[in-house]
Coordinates of C-alpha atoms and ligand atoms in Angstrom, one line a residue:
M1 CA 0.0 0.0 0.0
K2 CA 1.1 3.5 -0.8
S3 CA 2.3 5.6 2.2
V4 CA -0.4 8.3 2.6
D5 CA 2.1 11.1 3.1
R6 CA 3.0 11.0 -0.6
D7 CA -0.3 12.6 -1.6
L8 CA -1.0 16.3 -1.3
V9 CA -4.8 16.7 -1.7
E10 CA -5.5 19.5 0.8
L11 CA -3.2 21.3 3.3
S12 CA -5.6 20.5 6.0
D13 CA -4.7 16.8 5.7
L14 CA -1.2 17.8 7.0
A15 CA -0.3 18.7 10.6
P16 CA 1.2 22.2 10.9
E17 CA 4.6 20.6 11.5
A18 CA 4.4 18.8 8.2
I19 CA 3.5 22.0 6.4
R20 CA 6.5 23.7 8.0
K21 CA 8.7 20.8 7.0
L22 CA 7.6 21.0 3.4
L23 CA 8.3 24.7 3.4
H24 CA 11.8 24.1 4.8
R25 CA 12.5 21.5 2.1
A26 CA 11.2 24.0 -0.5
D27 CA 13.7 26.6 0.8
Q28 CA 16.5 24.0 0.6
M29 CA 15.5 23.2 -3.0
R30 CA 16.7 26.6 -4.1
T31 CA 20.3 25.5 -3.5
Q32 CA 19.8 21.7 -3.9
Q33 CA 22.3 19.9 -6.1
V34 CA 20.2 18.6 -9.0
P35 CA 19.3 16.4 -10.7
L36 CA 18.2 14.2 -7.7
W37 CA 18.1 11.1 -9.8
R38 CA 20.9 10.3 -12.2
D39 CA 20.6 6.5 -12.5
S40 CA 16.8 6.0 -12.6
V41 CA 14.1 7.5 -14.8
R42 CA 11.2 8.9 -12.8
H43 CA 8.0 10.0 -14.5
V44 CA 5.4 12.5 -13.3
G45 CA 2.0 12.7 -15.0
L46 CA 0.2 16.0 -15.4
I47 CA -3.5 16.2 -16.0
F48 CA -4.9 19.8 -16.3
A49 CA -8.6 19.7 -17.0
E50 CA -8.9 23.4 -16.2
P51 CA -6.7 26.2 -17.7
S52 CA -3.4 27.0 -16.0
T53 CA -0.3 29.1 -16.7
R54 CA 1.8 29.5 -13.6
T55 CA 0.9 26.2 -11.9
S56 CA 1.4 23.9 -14.9
L57 CA 4.6 25.6 -16.1
S58 CA 6.2 25.6 -12.7
F59 CA 5.4 22.0 -12.1
V60 CA 7.1 21.2 -15.4
A61 CA 10.1 23.3 -14.4
A62 CA 10.2 21.7 -11.0
I63 CA 10.1 18.2 -12.5
D64 CA 12.8 19.1 -14.9
R65 CA 15.1 20.5 -12.2
L66 CA 14.6 17.4 -10.0
G67 CA 15.8 15.3 -12.9
A68 CA 12.4 13.6 -13.5
Y69 CA 10.4 13.7 -16.7
P70 CA 6.9 15.1 -17.2
L71 CA 4.2 13.1 -19.0
Q72 CA 2.0 16.0 -19.9
L73 CA -1.5 15.3 -21.0
D74 CA -3.0 17.8 -23.5
A75 CA -6.6 17.6 -22.1
E76 CA -8.1 19.0 -25.3
N77 CA -6.3 16.6 -27.7
S78 CA -6.3 13.4 -25.6
S79 CA -8.9 10.7 -25.0
F80 CA -9.9 12.7 -22.0
S81 CA -11.9 14.9 -24.5
K82 CA -13.5 11.6 -25.9
G83 CA -15.0 11.0 -22.5
E84 CA -12.3 8.8 -20.9
T85 CA -12.7 9.2 -17.1
L86 CA -10.1 10.9 -15.0
L87 CA -9.4 7.6 -13.2
D88 CA -8.8 5.7 -16.5
T89 CA -6.6 8.6 -17.7
A90 CA -4.6 8.4 -14.4
S91 CA -4.3 4.7 -14.6
T92 CA -3.0 5.0 -18.2
L93 CA -0.3 7.4 -17.0
E94 CA 0.6 5.0 -14.2
S95 CA 0.9 2.1 -16.7
I96 CA 3.3 4.2 -18.8
G97 CA 5.4 4.8 -15.7
A98 CA 4.1 7.8 -13.8
E99 CA 5.0 7.4 -10.1
S100 CA 3.3 10.7 -9.3
I101 CA 0.2 12.4 -10.8
V102 CA -0.5 16.1 -10.7
V103 CA -4.1 16.9 -11.3
R104 CA -6.2 20.0 -11.7
D105 CA -10.0 19.6 -12.1
G106 CA -13.2 21.6 -11.7
N107 CA -14.5 18.8 -9.5
E108 CA -13.2 19.4 -6.0
M109 CA -13.1 15.7 -5.1
S110 CA -11.1 14.5 -8.1
A111 CA -7.7 14.6 -6.5
R112 CA -9.1 12.9 -3.4
S113 CA -10.6 10.1 -5.5
L114 CA -7.4 9.6 -7.5
A115 CA -5.3 9.6 -4.3
E116 CA -7.5 6.7 -3.0
H117 CA -7.3 4.7 -6.2
C118 CA -3.8 5.3 -7.5
D119 CA -0.4 3.9 -6.4
A120 CA 1.2 7.1 -7.7
G121 CA 1.6 10.0 -5.3
V122 CA -1.3 12.4 -6.2
I123 CA -0.8 16.2 -6.1
N124 CA -3.8 18.5 -6.2
A125 CA -2.9 21.4 -8.6
G126 CA -6.3 23.1 -7.9
G127 CA -9.6 21.4 -7.3
G128 CA -12.8 23.3 -7.8
T129 CA -13.2 26.1 -5.2
R130 CA -11.9 23.9 -2.4
A131 CA -8.1 23.5 -2.5
H132 CA -5.0 24.7 -4.2
P133 CA -2.3 23.4 -1.7
T134 CA 0.8 24.3 -3.7
Q135 CA -0.4 27.8 -4.0
G136 CA -0.9 28.0 -0.3
L137 CA 2.6 26.8 0.2
L138 CA 4.2 29.2 -2.2
D139 CA 2.3 32.1 -0.8
A140 CA 3.5 31.1 2.7
L141 CA 7.1 30.7 1.4
T142 CA 6.9 34.2 0.0
L143 CA 5.7 35.7 3.3
L144 CA 8.5 33.7 5.1
D145 CA 11.0 35.2 2.8
E146 CA 9.7 38.6 3.7
F147 CA 9.2 38.3 7.4
G148 CA 11.3 35.3 8.5
D149 CA 8.4 34.2 10.7
L150 CA 4.6 34.7 10.6
E151 CA 4.0 34.5 14.3
G152 CA 2.1 37.7 15.3
K153 CA 1.6 38.8 11.7
T154 CA -1.8 39.6 10.2
V155 CA -2.6 38.7 6.6
G156 CA -5.6 39.9 4.7
I157 CA -7.2 37.9 1.9
V158 CA -9.5 40.1 -0.2
G159 CA -12.2 39.7 -2.7
D160 CA -14.0 36.6 -4.1
V161 CA -13.3 34.4 -1.1
L162 CA -16.5 32.4 -1.7
R163 CA -15.2 30.8 -4.9
S164 CA -11.5 30.9 -4.1
R165 CA -9.5 27.7 -3.6
V166 CA -6.5 29.9 -3.1
A167 CA -8.1 31.5 0.0
R168 CA -9.0 28.2 1.5
S169 CA -5.4 26.8 1.1
D170 CA -3.8 30.1 2.2
I171 CA -5.7 30.1 5.4
V172 CA -4.4 26.7 6.4
A173 CA -0.8 27.5 5.4
F174 CA -0.7 31.0 7.0
Q175 CA -2.3 29.7 10.2
A176 CA 0.2 26.8 10.4
L177 CA 2.9 29.4 10.6
G178 CA 1.1 31.3 13.3
A179 CA -0.4 34.2 11.3
R180 CA -3.8 35.8 12.0
V181 CA -6.0 35.8 8.9
V182 CA -8.6 38.3 8.0
L183 CA -11.0 37.7 5.1
V184 CA -12.2 41.0 3.6
A185 CA -15.1 40.7 1.2
P186 CA -18.5 42.1 0.5
D187 CA -21.4 39.9 1.7
Y188 CA -21.9 38.3 -1.7
F189 CA -18.3 37.1 -1.9
Q190 CA -17.8 36.2 1.8
D191 CA -17.8 32.7 3.1
K192 CA -19.1 32.9 6.7
T193 CA -18.5 29.2 7.3
L194 CA -14.8 30.0 7.3
S195 CA -15.1 31.8 10.6
E196 CA -15.2 28.3 12.1
A197 CA -11.6 28.0 10.8
G198 CA -10.6 30.7 13.3
V199 CA -10.3 33.5 10.7
E200 CA -11.8 37.0 11.1
L201 CA -14.4 38.3 8.7
E202 CA -14.4 42.0 7.6
S203 CA -16.5 43.8 5.0
K204 CA -14.6 47.1 4.7
L205 CA -11.2 47.0 3.1
D206 CA -10.4 50.6 4.3
D207 CA -11.0 49.6 7.9
A208 CA -8.9 46.4 7.7
L209 CA -5.9 47.8 5.7
P210 CA -4.1 49.7 8.4
H211 CA -3.8 46.5 10.5
L212 CA -2.3 44.2 7.9
D213 CA 1.3 43.1 7.3
A214 CA 0.5 41.4 4.0
I215 CA -2.5 41.3 1.7
Q216 CA -3.5 38.7 -0.9
M217 CA -5.8 40.2 -3.6
L218 CA -8.1 37.6 -5.2
R219 CA -9.4 37.5 -8.8
I220 CA -13.2 37.4 -9.3
Q221 CA -13.9 33.9 -10.5
K222 CA -16.1 34.8 -13.5
E223 CA -15.7 31.3 -15.0
R224 CA -17.5 29.9 -11.9
G225 CA -20.7 31.9 -12.6
D226 CA -21.8 35.5 -12.2
G227 CA -22.3 35.1 -8.5
D228 CA -24.9 37.1 -6.6
P229 CA -27.0 39.6 -8.6
E230 CA -26.1 42.2 -6.0
H231 CA -22.6 42.1 -7.3
N232 CA -21.9 45.3 -9.3
L233 CA -18.4 45.6 -10.8
Q234 CA -18.3 49.4 -10.5
N235 CA -19.1 49.3 -6.8
Y236 CA -16.7 46.4 -6.2
V237 CA -13.9 48.3 -7.8
R238 CA -14.7 51.4 -5.8
D239 CA -14.7 49.5 -2.5
Y240 CA -12.2 46.7 -2.9
R241 CA -9.6 47.5 -5.6
L242 CA -6.1 47.9 -4.3
D243 CA -4.9 51.2 -5.8
E244 CA -2.2 53.7 -4.7
R245 CA -4.8 55.9 -2.9
R246 CA -5.9 53.0 -0.8
L247 CA -2.4 51.8 -0.2
A248 CA -1.7 55.0 1.6
L249 CA -3.9 53.7 4.4
A250 CA -1.6 50.7 4.9
R251 CA 1.5 50.3 6.9
P252 CA 4.6 51.3 4.9
S253 CA 5.9 47.7 5.3
L254 CA 2.8 46.1 3.9
V255 CA 3.5 43.6 1.1
V256 CA 1.1 42.8 -1.7
L257 CA 0.4 39.3 -3.1
H258 CA -1.8 38.1 -6.0
P259 CA -2.0 34.5 -7.1
G260 CA -2.5 35.4 -10.7
P261 CA -3.9 35.7 -13.3
M262 CA -4.6 39.3 -12.5
N263 CA -7.4 41.3 -13.8
R264 CA -5.5 44.6 -13.9
E265 CA -7.5 47.6 -12.8
V266 CA -10.3 45.4 -11.4
E267 CA -8.9 44.0 -8.1
I268 CA -5.5 45.6 -8.3
T269 CA -4.1 48.6 -10.3
S270 CA -0.9 48.2 -12.4
G271 CA 0.7 50.8 -10.2
V272 CA 0.4 48.5 -7.2
A273 CA 0.9 45.2 -9.0
D274 CA 4.2 46.5 -10.5
G275 CA 5.1 48.7 -7.6
P276 CA 7.7 48.4 -4.8
R277 CA 5.3 46.6 -2.4
S278 CA 4.4 43.9 -4.8
R279 CA 5.8 40.4 -4.3
I280 CA 3.8 38.9 -7.2
R281 CA 6.8 37.9 -9.2
Q282 CA 8.4 36.4 -6.1
Q283 CA 5.3 34.3 -5.6
V284 CA 5.6 32.9 -9.2
A285 CA 9.3 32.2 -8.7
N286 CA 8.6 30.4 -5.4
G287 CA 6.2 28.1 -7.2
V288 CA 9.2 26.1 -8.5
P289 CA 11.1 25.2 -5.3
V290 CA 7.7 24.5 -3.6
R291 CA 6.7 22.1 -6.4
M292 CA 10.1 20.5 -6.3
A293 CA 9.6 19.7 -2.6
V294 CA 6.0 18.4 -3.2
V295 CA 7.0 16.3 -6.2
E296 CA 10.0 14.8 -4.3
R297 CA 7.6 13.8 -1.5
A298 CA 5.1 12.4 -4.0
L299 CA 7.7 10.2 -5.5
G300 CA 8.5 8.9 -2.0
Q301 CA 12.0 10.5 -2.0
A302 CA 11.9 13.1 0.7
S303 CA 15.5 13.4 1.8
G304 CA 15.4 16.8 3.6
Ligands
LIG1 N1 -4.5 30.6 -10.4 C1 -5.3 30.5 -9.2 C2 -6.2 29.3 -9.3 O1 -6.0 28.5 -10.1 C3 -6.1 31.8 -8.9 C4 -7.1 32.2 -9.9 O2 -7.3 31.5 -11.0 O3 -7.7 33.2 -9.7 O4 -7.0 29.1 -8.4

């Protein structure tokens, strides 16, 4: 039987200590002698049934750097588009030699079900609105780079929380490192059930901003429906967009994150996204060492 700690379905499956260990290993990966495997050929399958730029490219870069090989399924031009199930697709990849499978799917339970059925270590690369664990890890690594420690820090997550898998994984990652998390959203984008996870809910960005050490701006998930009819884009931009005027309310040390893709001028202005407080490029760069650590673990080769 596969050892369960090769899968990464949701960060909440991991103890805070295991999250910290993975982040430590990701940090080591930046200076790790690679390739890790010279004498054996290791394959990692990638199934992206939803669009991706940063996540898929940085998984491929991570796999390359480790010295493994990606088996990348082109979802539109594969039998997946002929109706083959995700499980059959994964089992095909395993038969070809994949020892780990990276999966992104609109169905939030897909990665869980593959993890239960596959011998390969399964990594969730974004499942519905529920989880995006490697994004949570890379956001946490970016904040660790900035602050060294998140104990006593307050991180705001702003916008379409309701449909954000990033928000859900960030909460677990940031809390594992001791941060306080505030979710800032209008009622129609807030997820009140998350208060059970020990986060604070706030509806006014201007009130929350002065208390934050870091802020994660979320994209409105238009592809997941129009949301509440009360949602009016102009009002949203007026009350929640992070622009330079609003940034003046924040501490001078505030750092700005965005998971991408950005809708410039909607949730964030270009002046802020490309300005001195932005750590958005650092987030993308950190995706590679984080995914190296996660793939190493999925292959059952954790050595850190
Ligand atoms: N790229 C992130 C995700 O896949 C964030 C987003 O799409 O807004 O969830």
